PDB file of C-alpha atoms in Angstrom:
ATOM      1  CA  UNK A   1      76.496  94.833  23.519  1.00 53.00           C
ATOM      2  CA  UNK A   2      73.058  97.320  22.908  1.00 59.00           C
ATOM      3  CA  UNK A   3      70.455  96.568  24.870  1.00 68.00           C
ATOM      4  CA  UNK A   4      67.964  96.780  22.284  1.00 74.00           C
ATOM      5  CA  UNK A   5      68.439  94.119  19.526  1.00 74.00           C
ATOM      6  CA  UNK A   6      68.193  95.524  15.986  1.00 82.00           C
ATOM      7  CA  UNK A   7      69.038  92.527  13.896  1.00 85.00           C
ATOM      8  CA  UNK A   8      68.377  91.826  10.393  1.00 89.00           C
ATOM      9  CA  UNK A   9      64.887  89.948  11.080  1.00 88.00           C
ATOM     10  CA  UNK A  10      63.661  92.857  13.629  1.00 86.00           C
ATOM     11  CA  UNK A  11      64.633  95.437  10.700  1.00 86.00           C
ATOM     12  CA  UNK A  12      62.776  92.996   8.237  1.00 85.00           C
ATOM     13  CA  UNK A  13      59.499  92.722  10.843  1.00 87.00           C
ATOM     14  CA  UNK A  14      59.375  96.283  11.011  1.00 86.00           C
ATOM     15  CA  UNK A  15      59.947  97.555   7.586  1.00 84.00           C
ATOM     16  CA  UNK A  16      57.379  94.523   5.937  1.00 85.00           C
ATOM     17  CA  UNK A  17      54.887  96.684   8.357  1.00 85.00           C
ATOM     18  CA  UNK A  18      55.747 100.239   7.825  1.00 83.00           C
ATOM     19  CA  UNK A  19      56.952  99.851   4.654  1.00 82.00           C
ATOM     20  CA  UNK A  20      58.449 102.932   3.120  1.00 81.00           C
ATOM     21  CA  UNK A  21      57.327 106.387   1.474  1.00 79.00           C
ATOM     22  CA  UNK A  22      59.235 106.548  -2.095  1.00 81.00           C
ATOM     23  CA  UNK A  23      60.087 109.619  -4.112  1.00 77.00           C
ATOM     24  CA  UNK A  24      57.186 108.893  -6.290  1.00 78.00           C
ATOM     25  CA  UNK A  25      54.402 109.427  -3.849  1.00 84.00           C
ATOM     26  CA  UNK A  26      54.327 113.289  -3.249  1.00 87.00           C
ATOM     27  CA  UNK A  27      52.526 115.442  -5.251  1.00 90.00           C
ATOM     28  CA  UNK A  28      51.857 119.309  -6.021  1.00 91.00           C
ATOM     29  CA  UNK A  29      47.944 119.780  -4.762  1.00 88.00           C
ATOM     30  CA  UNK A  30      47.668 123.073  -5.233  1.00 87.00           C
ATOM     31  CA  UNK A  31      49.094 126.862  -5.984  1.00 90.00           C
ATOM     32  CA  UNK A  32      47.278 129.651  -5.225  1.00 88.00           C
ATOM     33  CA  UNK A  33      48.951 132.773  -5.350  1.00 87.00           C
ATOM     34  CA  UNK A  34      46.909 134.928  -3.389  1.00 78.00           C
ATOM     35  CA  UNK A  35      46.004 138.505  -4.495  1.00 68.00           C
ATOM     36  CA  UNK A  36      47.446 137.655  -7.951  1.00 68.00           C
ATOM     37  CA  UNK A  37      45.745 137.788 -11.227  1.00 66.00           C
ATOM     38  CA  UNK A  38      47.613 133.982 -12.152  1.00 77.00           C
ATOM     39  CA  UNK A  39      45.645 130.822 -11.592  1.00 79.00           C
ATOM     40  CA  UNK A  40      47.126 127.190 -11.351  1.00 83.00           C
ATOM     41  CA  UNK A  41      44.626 124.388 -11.664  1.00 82.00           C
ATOM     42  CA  UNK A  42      44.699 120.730 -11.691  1.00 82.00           C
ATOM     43  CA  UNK A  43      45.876 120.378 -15.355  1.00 84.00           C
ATOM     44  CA  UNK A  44      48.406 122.743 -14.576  1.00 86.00           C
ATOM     45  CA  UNK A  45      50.036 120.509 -11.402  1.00 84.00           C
ATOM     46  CA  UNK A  46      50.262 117.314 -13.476  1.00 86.00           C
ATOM     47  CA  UNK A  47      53.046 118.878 -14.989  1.00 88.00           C
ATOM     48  CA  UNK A  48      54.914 119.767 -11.474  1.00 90.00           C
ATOM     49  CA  UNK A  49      57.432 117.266 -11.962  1.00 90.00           C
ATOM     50  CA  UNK A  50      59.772 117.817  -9.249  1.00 90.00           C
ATOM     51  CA  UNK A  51      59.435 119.017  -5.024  1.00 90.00           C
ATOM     52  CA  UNK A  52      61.107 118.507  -1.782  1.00 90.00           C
ATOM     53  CA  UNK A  53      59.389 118.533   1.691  1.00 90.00           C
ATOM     54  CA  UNK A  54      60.144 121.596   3.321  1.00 93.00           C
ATOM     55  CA  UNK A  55      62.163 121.473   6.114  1.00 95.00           C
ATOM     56  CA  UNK A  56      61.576 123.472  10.208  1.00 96.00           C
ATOM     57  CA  UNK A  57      64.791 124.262  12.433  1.00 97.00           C
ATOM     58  CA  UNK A  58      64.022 125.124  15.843  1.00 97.00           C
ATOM     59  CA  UNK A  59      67.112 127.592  16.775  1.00 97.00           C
ATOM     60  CA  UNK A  60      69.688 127.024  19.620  1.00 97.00           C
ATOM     61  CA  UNK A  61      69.573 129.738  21.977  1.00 97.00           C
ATOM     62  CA  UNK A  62      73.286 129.363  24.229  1.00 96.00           C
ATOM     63  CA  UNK A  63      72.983 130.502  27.753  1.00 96.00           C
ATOM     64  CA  UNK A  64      76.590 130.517  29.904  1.00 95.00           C
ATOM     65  CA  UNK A  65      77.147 129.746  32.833  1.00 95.00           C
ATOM     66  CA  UNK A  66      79.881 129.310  34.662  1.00 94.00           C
ATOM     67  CA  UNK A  67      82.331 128.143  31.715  1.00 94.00           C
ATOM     68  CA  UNK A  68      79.343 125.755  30.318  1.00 95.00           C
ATOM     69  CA  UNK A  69      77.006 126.466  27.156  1.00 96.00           C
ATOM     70  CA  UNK A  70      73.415 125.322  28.025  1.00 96.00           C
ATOM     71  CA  UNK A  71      71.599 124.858  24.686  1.00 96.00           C
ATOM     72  CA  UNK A  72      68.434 125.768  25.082  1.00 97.00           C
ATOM     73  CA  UNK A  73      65.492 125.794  22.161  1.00 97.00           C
ATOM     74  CA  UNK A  74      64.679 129.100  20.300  1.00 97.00           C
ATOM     75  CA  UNK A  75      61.901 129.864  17.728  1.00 97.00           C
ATOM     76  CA  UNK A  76      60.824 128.224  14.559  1.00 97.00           C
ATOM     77  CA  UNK A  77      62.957 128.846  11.105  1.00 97.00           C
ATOM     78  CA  UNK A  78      62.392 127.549   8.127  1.00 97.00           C
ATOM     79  CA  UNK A  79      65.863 127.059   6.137  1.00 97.00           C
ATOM     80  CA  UNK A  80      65.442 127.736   2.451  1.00 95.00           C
ATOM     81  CA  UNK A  81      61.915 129.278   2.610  1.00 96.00           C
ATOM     82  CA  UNK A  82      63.738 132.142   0.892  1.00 97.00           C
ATOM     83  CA  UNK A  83      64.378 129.764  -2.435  1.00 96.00           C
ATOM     84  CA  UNK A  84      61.808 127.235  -2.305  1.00 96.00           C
ATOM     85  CA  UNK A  85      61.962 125.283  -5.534  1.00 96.00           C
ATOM     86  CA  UNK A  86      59.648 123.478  -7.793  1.00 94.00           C
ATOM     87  CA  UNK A  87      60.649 121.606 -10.978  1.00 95.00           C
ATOM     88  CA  UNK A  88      57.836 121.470 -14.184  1.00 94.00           C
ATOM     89  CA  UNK A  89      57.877 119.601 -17.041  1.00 94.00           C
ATOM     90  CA  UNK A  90      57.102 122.291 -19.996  1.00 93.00           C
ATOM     91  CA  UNK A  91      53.802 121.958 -21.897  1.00 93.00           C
ATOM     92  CA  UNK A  92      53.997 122.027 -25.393  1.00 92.00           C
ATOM     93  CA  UNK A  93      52.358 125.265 -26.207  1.00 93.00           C
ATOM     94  CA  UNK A  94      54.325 126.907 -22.880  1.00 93.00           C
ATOM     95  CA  UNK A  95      51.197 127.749 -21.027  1.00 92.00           C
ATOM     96  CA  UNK A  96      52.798 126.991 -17.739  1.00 93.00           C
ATOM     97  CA  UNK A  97      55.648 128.366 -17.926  1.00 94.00           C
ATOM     98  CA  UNK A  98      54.051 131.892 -19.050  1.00 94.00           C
ATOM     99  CA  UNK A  99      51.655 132.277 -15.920  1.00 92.00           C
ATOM    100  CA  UNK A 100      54.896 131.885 -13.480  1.00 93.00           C
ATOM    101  CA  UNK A 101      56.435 134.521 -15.791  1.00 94.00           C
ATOM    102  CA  UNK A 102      52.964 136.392 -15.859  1.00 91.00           C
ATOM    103  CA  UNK A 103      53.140 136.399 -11.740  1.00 92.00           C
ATOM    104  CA  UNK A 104      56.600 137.427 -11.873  1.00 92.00           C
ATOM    105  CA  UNK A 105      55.098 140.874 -13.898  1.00 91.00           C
ATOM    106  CA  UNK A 106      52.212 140.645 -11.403  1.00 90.00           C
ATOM    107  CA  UNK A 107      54.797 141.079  -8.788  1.00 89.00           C
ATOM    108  CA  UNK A 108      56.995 143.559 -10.342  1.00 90.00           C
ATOM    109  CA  UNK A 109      56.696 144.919 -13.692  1.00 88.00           C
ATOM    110  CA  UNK A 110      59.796 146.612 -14.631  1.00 89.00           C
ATOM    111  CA  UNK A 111      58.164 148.301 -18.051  1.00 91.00           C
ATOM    112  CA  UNK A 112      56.549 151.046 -15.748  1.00 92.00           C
ATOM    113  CA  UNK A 113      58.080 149.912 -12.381  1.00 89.00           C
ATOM    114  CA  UNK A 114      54.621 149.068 -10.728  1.00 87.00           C
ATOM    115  CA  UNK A 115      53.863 145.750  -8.930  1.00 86.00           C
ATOM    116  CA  UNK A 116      52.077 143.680  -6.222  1.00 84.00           C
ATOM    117  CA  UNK A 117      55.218 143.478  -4.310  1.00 81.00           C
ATOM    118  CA  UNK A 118      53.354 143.513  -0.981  1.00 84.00           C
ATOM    119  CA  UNK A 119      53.576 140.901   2.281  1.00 88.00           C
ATOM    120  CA  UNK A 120      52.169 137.771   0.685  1.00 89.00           C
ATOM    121  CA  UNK A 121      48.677 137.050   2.592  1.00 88.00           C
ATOM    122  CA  UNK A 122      47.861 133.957   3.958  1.00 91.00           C
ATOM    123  CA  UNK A 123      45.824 132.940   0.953  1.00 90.00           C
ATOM    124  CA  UNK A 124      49.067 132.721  -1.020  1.00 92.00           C
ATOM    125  CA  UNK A 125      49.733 129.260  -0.403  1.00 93.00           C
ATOM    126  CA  UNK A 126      50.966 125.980  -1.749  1.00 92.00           C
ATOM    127  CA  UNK A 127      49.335 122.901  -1.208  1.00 92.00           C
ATOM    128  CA  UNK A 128      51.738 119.506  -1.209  1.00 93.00           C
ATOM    129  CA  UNK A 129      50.441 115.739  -0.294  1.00 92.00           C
ATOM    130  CA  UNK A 130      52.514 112.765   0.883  1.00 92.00           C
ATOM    131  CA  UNK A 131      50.873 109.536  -1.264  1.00 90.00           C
ATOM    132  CA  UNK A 132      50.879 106.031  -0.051  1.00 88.00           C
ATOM    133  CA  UNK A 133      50.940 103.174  -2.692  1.00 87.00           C
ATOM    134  CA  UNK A 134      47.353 103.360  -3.287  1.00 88.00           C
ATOM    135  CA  UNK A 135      47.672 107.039  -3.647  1.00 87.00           C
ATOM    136  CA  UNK A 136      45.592 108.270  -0.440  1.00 90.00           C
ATOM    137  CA  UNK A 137      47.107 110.968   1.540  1.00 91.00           C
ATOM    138  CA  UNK A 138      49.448 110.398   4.080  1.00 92.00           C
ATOM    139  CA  UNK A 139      50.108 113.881   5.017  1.00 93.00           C
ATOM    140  CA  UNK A 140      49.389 117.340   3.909  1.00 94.00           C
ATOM    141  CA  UNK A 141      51.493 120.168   4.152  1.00 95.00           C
ATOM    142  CA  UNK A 142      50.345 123.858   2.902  1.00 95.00           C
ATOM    143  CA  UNK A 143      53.416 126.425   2.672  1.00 96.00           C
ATOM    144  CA  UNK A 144      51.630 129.798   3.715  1.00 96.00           C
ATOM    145  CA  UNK A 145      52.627 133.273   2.462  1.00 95.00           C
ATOM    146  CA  UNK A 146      54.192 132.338  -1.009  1.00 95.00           C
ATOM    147  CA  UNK A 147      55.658 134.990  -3.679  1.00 94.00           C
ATOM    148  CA  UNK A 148      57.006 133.870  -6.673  1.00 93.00           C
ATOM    149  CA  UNK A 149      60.929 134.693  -6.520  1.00 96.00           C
ATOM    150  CA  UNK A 150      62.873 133.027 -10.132  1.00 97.00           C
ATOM    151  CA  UNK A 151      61.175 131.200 -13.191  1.00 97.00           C
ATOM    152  CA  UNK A 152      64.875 129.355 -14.068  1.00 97.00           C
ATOM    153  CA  UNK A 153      65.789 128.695 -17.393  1.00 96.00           C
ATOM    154  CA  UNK A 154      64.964 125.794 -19.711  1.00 93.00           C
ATOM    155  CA  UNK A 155      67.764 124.120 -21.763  1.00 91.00           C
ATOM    156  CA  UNK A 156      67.402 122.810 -25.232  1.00 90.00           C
ATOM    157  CA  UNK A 157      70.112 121.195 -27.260  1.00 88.00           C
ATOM    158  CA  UNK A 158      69.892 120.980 -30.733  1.00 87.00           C
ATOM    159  CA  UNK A 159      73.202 119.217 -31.888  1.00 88.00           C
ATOM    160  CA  UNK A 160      72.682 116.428 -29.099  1.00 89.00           C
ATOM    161  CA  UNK A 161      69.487 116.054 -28.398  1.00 83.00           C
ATOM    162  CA  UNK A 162      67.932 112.986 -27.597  1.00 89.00           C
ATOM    163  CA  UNK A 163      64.143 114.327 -27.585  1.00 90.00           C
ATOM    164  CA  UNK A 164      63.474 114.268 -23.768  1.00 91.00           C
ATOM    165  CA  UNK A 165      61.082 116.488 -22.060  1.00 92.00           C
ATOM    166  CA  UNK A 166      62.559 119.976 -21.079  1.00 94.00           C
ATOM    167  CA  UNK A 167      61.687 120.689 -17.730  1.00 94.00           C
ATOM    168  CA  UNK A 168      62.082 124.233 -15.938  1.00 95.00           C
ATOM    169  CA  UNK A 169      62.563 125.152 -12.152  1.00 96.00           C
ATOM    170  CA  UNK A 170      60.611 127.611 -10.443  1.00 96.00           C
ATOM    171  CA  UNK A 171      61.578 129.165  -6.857  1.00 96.00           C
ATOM    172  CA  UNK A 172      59.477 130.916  -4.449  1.00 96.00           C
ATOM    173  CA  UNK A 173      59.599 132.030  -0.722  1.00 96.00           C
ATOM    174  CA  UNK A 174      57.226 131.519   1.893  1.00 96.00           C
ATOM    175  CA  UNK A 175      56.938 132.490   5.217  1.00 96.00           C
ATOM    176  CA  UNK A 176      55.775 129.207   7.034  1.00 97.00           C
ATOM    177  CA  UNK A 177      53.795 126.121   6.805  1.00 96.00           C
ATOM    178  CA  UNK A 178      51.229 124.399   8.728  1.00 96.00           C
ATOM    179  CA  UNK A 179      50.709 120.262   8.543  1.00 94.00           C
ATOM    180  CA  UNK A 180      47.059 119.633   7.415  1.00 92.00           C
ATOM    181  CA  UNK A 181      44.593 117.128   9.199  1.00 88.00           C
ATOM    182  CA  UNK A 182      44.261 114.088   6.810  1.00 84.00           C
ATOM    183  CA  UNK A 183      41.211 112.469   7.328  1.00 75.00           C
TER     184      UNK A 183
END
């Protein structure tokens, strides 16, 4: 038998007084791209429709010895920073969609073959929040060094369409990021 007791009234104690964070309470703060010419305001995030937390991997570092493996920590990665996604609902009149395709130009125009495809700076950043049910910040995470890397496609369907909102995913890379003080 465990030595701690987990029963189904200790699981009910605790979650009545933690409760739990749900998939609604997250939200897009902020995109700033840095030393690009595209801008993303608060109208524009209302449309962000879709994000995941990022995730940090500390990496195993294996020292032998003797016929064992010690695993020992490593340095920070941070798996899928390469492919970051984002998921927007499309505006009517496609303004949204058009500055992520006007960054991607920003970043490499292949007309002339000129571009801002530089290091991103620490200024290019991403802003997410964790909600709670009243919608006051929990947490807040800023993704630091962000390019803009696909602007994915959007699907319409003429023959079986139902009318929904098309939607369109957006990836980008980033180097890091930092967890904000909430006060």
């Amino acid at each position: 038998m465990a030595d701690v007791k987990q029963l189904i009234g200790d699981f009910y104690r605790v979650a009545a007084g933690r409760d739990f964070q749900r998939d609604v309470n997250f939200r897009v703060l902020s995109i700033s791209p840095g030393g690009t010419t595209t801008t993303f305001n608060e109208d524009d995030l209302v449309y962000a429709r879709a994000a995941a937390l990022p995730s940090r991997a500390i990496t195993n570092v294996e020292a032998r010895y003797m016929g064992l493996n010690f695993n020992l920590p490593g340095t920070a990665t941070y798996p899928g920073s390469q492919g970051y996604q984002l998921t927007f609902f499309n505006d009517a009149n496609n303004n949204i969609r058009q500055k992520f395709e006007d960054w991607t130009r920003d970043t490499f125009n292949d007309a002339n073959s000129t571009g801002n495809y530089f290091t991103p700076s620490q200024s290019s950043t991403i802003d997410l929040v964790q909600l709670d049910k009243q919608m006051n910040r929990v947490a807040q995470y800023q993704l630091v060094g962000v390019s803009i890397r696909e602007v994915g496609a959007i699907n319409y369907d003429f023959g079986n369409g139902t009318g929904q909102i098309v939607s369109f995913p957006v990836s980008l890379a980033y180097h890091y990021f930092v967890r904000k003080q909430v006060s």
